[in-house]
CSV table of C-alpha atoms and ligand atoms in Angstrom, one decimal:
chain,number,residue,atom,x,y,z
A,67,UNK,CA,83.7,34.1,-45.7
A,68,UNK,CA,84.4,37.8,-45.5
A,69,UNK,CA,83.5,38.3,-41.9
A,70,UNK,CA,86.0,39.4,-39.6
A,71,UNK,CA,84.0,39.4,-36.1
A,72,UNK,CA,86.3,38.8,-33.5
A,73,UNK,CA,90.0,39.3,-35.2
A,74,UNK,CA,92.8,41.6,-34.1
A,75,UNK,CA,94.2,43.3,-37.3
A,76,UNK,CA,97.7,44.7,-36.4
A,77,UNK,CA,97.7,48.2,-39.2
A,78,UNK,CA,100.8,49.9,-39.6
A,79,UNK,CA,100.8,53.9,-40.6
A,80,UNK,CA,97.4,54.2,-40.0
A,81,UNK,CA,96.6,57.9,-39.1
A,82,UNK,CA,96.4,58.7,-42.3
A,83,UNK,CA,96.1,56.8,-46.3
A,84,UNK,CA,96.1,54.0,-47.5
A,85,UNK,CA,96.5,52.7,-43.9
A,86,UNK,CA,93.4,54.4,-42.5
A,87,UNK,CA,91.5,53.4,-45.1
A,88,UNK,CA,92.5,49.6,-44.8
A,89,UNK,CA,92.1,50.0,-40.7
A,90,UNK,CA,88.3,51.3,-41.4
A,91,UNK,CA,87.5,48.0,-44.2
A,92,UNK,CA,89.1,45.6,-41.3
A,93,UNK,CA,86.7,47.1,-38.8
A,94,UNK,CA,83.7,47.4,-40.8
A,95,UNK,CA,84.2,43.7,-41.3
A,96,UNK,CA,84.5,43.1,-37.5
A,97,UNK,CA,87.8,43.0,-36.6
A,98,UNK,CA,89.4,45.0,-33.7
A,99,UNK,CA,92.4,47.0,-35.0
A,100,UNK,CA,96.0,47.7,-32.9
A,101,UNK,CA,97.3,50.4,-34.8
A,102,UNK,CA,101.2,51.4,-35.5
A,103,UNK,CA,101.9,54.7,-35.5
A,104,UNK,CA,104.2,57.7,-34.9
A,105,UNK,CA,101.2,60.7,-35.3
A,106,UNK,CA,98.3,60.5,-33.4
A,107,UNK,CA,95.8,58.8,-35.0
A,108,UNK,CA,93.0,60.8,-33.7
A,109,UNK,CA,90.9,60.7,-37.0
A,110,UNK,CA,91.5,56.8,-37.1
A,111,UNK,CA,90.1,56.5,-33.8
A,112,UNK,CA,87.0,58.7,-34.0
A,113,UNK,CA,86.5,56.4,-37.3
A,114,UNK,CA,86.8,53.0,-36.0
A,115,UNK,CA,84.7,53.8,-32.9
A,116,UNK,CA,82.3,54.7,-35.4
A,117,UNK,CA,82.1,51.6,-36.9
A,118,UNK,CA,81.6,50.3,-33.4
A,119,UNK,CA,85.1,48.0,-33.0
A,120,UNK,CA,87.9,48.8,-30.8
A,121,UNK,CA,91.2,50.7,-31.3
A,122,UNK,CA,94.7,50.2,-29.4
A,123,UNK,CA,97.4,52.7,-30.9
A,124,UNK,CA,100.7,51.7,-30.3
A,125,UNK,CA,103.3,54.5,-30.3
A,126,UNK,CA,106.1,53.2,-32.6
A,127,UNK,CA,108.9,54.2,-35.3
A,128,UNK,CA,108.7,51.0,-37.2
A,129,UNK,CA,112.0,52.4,-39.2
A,130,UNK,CA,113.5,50.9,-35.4
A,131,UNK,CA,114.1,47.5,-34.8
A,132,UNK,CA,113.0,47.4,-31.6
A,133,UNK,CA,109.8,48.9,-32.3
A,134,UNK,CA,108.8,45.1,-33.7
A,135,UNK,CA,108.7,43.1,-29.9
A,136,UNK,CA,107.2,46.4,-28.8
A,137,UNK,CA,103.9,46.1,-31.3
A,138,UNK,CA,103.8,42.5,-31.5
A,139,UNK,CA,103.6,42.5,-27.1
A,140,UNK,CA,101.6,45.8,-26.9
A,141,UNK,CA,98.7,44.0,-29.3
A,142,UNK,CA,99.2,40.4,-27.6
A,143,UNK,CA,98.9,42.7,-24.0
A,144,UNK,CA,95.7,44.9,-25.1
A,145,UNK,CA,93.4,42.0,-27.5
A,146,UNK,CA,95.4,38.8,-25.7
A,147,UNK,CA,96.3,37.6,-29.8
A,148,UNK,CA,96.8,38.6,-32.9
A,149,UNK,CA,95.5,37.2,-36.6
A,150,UNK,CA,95.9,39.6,-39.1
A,151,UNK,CA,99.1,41.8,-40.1
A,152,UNK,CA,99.2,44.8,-42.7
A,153,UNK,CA,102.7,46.1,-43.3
A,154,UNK,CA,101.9,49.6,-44.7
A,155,UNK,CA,103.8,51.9,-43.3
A,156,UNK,CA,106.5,53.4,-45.9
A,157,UNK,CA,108.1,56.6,-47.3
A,158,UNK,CA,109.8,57.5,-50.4
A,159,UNK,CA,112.5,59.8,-51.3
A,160,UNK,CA,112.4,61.7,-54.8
A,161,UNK,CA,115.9,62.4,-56.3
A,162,UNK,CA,118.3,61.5,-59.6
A,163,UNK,CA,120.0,58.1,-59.4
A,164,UNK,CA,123.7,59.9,-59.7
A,165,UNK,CA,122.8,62.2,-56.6
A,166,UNK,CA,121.2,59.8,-54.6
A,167,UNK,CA,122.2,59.9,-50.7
A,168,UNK,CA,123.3,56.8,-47.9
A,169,UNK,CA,120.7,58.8,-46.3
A,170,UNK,CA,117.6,58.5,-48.7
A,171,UNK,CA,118.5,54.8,-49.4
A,172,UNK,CA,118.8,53.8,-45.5
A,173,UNK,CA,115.7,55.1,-44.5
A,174,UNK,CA,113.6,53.7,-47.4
A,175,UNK,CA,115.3,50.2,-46.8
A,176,UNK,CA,115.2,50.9,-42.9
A,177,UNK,CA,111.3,50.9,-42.9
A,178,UNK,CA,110.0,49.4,-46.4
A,179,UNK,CA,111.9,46.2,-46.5
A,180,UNK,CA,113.8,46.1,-43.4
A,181,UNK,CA,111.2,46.7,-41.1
A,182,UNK,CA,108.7,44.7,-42.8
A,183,UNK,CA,110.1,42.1,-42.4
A,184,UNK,CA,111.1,41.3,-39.0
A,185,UNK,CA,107.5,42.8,-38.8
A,186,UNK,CA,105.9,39.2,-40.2
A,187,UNK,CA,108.8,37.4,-38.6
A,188,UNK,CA,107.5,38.4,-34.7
A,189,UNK,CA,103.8,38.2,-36.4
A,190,UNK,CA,104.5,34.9,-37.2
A,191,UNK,CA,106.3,33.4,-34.2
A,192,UNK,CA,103.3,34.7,-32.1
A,193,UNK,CA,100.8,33.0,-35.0
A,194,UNK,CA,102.6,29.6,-34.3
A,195,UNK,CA,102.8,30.0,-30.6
A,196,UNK,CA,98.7,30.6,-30.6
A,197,UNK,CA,98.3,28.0,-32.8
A,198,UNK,CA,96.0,30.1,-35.1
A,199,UNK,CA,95.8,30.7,-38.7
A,200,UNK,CA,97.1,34.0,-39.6
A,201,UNK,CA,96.9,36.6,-42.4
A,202,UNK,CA,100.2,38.7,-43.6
A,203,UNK,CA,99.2,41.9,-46.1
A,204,UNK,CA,102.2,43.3,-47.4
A,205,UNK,CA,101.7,46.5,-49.2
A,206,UNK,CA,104.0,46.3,-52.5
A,207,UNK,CA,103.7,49.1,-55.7
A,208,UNK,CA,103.7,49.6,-59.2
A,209,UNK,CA,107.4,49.6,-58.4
A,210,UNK,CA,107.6,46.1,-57.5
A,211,UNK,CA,107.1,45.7,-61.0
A,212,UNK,CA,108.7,48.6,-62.7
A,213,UNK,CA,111.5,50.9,-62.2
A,214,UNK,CA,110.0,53.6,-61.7
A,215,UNK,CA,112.2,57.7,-62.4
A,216,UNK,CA,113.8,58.9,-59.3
A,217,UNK,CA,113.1,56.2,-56.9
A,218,UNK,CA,115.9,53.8,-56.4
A,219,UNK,CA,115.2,52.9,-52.6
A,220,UNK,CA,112.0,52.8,-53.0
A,221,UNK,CA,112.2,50.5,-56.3
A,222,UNK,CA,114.4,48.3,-54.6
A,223,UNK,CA,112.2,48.4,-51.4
A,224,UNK,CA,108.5,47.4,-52.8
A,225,UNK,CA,110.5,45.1,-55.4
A,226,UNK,CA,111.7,43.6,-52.1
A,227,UNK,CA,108.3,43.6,-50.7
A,228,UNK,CA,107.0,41.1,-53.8
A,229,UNK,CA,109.9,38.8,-53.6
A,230,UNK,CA,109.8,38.5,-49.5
A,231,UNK,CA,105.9,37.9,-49.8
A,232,UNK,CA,106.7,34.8,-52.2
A,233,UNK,CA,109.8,33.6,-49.9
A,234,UNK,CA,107.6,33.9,-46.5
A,235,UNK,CA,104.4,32.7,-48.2
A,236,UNK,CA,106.8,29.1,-49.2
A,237,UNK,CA,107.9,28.8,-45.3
A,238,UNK,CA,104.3,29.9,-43.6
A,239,UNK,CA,101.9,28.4,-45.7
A,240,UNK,CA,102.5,24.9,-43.9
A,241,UNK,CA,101.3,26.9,-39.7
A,242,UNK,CA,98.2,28.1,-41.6
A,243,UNK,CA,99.6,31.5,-42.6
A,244,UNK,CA,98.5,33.0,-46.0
A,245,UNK,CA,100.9,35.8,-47.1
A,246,UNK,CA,100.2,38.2,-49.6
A,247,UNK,CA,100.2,41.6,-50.6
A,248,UNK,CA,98.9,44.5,-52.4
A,249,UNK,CA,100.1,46.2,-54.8
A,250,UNK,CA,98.8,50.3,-55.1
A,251,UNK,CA,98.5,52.0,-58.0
A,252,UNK,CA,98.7,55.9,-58.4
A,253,UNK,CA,96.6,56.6,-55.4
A,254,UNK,CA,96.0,59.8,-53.9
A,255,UNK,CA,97.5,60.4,-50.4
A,256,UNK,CA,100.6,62.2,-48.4
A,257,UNK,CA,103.3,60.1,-50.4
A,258,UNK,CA,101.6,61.3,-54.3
A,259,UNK,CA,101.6,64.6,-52.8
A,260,UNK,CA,104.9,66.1,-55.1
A,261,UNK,CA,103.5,63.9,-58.1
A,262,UNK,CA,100.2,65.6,-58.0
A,263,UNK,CA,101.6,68.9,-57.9
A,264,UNK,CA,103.7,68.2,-61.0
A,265,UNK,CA,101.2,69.3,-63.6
A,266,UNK,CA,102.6,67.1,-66.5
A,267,UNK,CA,103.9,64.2,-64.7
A,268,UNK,CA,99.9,64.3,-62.9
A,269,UNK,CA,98.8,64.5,-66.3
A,270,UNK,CA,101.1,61.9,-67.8
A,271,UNK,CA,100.0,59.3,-65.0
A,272,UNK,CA,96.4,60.0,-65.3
A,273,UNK,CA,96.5,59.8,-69.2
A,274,UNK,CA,97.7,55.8,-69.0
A,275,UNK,CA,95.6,54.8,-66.2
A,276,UNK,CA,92.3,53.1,-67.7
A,277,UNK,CA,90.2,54.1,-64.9
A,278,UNK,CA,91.0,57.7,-65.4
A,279,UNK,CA,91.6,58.7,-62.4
A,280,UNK,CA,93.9,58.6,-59.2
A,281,UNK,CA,92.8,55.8,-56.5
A,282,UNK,CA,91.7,56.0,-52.9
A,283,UNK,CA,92.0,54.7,-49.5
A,284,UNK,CA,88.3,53.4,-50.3
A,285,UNK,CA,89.5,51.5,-52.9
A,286,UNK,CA,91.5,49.3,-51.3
A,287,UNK,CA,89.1,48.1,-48.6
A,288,UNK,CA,87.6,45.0,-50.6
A,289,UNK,CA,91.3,43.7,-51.6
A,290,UNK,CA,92.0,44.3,-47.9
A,291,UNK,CA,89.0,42.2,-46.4
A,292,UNK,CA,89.8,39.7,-49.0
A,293,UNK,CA,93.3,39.0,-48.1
A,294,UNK,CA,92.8,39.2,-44.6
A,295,UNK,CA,90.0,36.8,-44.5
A,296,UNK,CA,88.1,32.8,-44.8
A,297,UNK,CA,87.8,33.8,-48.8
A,298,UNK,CA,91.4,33.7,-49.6
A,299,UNK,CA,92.5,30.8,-47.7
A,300,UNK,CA,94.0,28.9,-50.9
A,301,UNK,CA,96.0,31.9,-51.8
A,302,UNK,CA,99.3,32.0,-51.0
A,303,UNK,CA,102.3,34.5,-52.1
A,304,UNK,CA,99.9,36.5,-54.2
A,305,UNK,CA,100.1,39.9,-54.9
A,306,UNK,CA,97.5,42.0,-56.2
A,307,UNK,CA,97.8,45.2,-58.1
A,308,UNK,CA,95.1,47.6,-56.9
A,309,UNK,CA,96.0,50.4,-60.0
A,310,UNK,CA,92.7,51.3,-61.8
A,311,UNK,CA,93.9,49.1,-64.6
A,312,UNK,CA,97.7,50.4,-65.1
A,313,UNK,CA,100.0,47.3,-65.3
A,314,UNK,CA,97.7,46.6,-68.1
A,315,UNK,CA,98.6,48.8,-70.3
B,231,NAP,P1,101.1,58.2,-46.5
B,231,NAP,O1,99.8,58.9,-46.5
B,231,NAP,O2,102.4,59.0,-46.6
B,231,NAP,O3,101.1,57.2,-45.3
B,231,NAP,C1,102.3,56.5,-44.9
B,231,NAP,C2,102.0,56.0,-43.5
B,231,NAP,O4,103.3,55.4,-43.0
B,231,NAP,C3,101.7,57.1,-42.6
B,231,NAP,O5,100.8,56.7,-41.6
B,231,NAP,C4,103.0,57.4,-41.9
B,231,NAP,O6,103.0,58.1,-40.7
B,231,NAP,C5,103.6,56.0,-41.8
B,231,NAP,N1,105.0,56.0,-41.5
B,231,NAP,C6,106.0,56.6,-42.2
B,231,NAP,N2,107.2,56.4,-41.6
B,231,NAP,C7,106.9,55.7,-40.4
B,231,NAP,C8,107.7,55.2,-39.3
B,231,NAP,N3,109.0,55.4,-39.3
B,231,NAP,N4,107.1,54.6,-38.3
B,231,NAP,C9,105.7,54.4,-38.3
B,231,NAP,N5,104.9,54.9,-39.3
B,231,NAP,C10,105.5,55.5,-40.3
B,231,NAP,O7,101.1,57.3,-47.8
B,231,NAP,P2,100.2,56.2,-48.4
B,231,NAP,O8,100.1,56.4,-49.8
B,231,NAP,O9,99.0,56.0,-47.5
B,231,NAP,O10,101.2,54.9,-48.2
B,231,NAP,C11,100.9,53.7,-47.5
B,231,NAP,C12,101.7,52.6,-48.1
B,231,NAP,O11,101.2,52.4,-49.5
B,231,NAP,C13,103.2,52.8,-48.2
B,231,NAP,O12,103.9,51.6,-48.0
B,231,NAP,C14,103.4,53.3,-49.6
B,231,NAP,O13,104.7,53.0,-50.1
B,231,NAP,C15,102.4,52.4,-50.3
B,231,NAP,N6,102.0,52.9,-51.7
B,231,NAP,C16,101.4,54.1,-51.9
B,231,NAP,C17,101.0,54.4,-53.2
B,231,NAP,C18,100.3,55.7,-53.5
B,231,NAP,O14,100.1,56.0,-54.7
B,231,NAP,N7,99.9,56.5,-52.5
B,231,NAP,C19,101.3,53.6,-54.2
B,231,NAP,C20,101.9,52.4,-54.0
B,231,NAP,C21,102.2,52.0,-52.7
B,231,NAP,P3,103.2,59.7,-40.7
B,231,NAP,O15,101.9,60.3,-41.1
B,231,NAP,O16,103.5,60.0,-39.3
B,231,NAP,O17,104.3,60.1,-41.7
């Protein structure tokens, strides 16, 4: 139920985090991955060809619109279909509510919310074009449930994420397309970088988390496969929190 042989996993922001991680699950569970990215993804590469699957990077700023016919046709032109989406790449920007910039709030919106979904909107034309089943991950947060201190684009992005999951999950569910999402914890990678460094607030988080300590890429591979795969076929607008056990507190 977990075996991926033979799928094309679209990964977006996958030279690095979260999304590297999630690439390397997909393909250690058989699929071929078409990554999304505006770095080289060297690392990526030299990982999934390890794990003996194939790698097409597409060169894209998914923060642009146009960047979502370019994917969707670059991964359609290299594996000749698609069946499995993860919408991961995002940024946040760190500053007080009464300073916060157009700036900092477009580009968070831009690429979390914006982005993401005309992301599953292509994915999903293309799914009921092929005829397939399909498999949507959205990657959500702890601020898709909370508000968060000095994040309001990024609250309002990954709250957006949850709600957009549900609303796509009632439409899709009907062409065989489960859509879901994650939902990270504190996990450590490029965008905890300023957290981490901020001895009390590292110390704060880490003190409520029941796990005791910060998550990895690693940890997300099982939701990852799950969500992508045969074993979650009944689940539908879901989101799970991957957070060592911190919405339970
Ligand atoms: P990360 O290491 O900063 O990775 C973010 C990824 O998104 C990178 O690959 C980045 O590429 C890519 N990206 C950013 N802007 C892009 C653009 N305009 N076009 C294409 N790709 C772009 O952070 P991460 O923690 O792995 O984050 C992955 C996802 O998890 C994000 O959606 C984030 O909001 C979410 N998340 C993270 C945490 C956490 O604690 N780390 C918690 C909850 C949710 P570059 O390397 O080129 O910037």
């Amino acid at each position: 139920m977990f075996d991926l042989t033979g799928k094309v996993a679209i990964v977006t922001g996958c030279n690095t985090g979260l999304g590297q991680g999630m690439a390397l699950a997909l393909a250690n569970a058989g699929a071929d991955i078409v990554g999304v990215n505006r770095s080289d993804p060297a690392e990526t590469i030299d990982l999934i060809q390890k794990a003996g699957r194939k790698f097409h990077n597409v060169n894209a700023d998914m923060s642009k619109m146009d960047s979502v016919d370019h994917v969707i046709k670059e991964a359609v032109a290299a594996f000749g279909k698609v069946d499995i989406l993860v919408n991961n790449a995002g940024i946040i920007r760190r500053n007080d509510a009464l300073d916060f910039t157009e700036k900092d709030w477009d580009e968070v919106m831009d690429l979390n919310i914006k982005s993401l979904f005309f992301m599953c909107q292509g994915f999903a034309k293309q799914i009921i074009a092929q005829g397939t089943p399909g498999n949507i991950i959205n990657i959500a947060s702890m601020l898709s449930y909370q508000g968060g201190i000095r994040v309001p684009s990024y609250t309002a992005s990954k709250s957006g994420v949850m709600g957009v999951t549900k609303s796509l999950a009632n439409e899709w569910a009907k062409h065989g397309i489960n859509v879901n999402a994650i939902a990270p914890g504190y996990m450590a990678t490029n965008n905890t970088e300023a957290l981490r460094a901020n001895e009390s607030r590292s110390e704060e988080i880490l003190g409520r988390i029941p796990a005791a300590r910060w998550g990895t890429p690693e940890d997300m591979a099982g939701p990852i496969v799950f969500l992508a795969s045969e074993a979650s076929r009944y689940v539908h607008g879901y989101t799970i929190a991957v957070d060592g056990g911190w919405l339970a507190r």
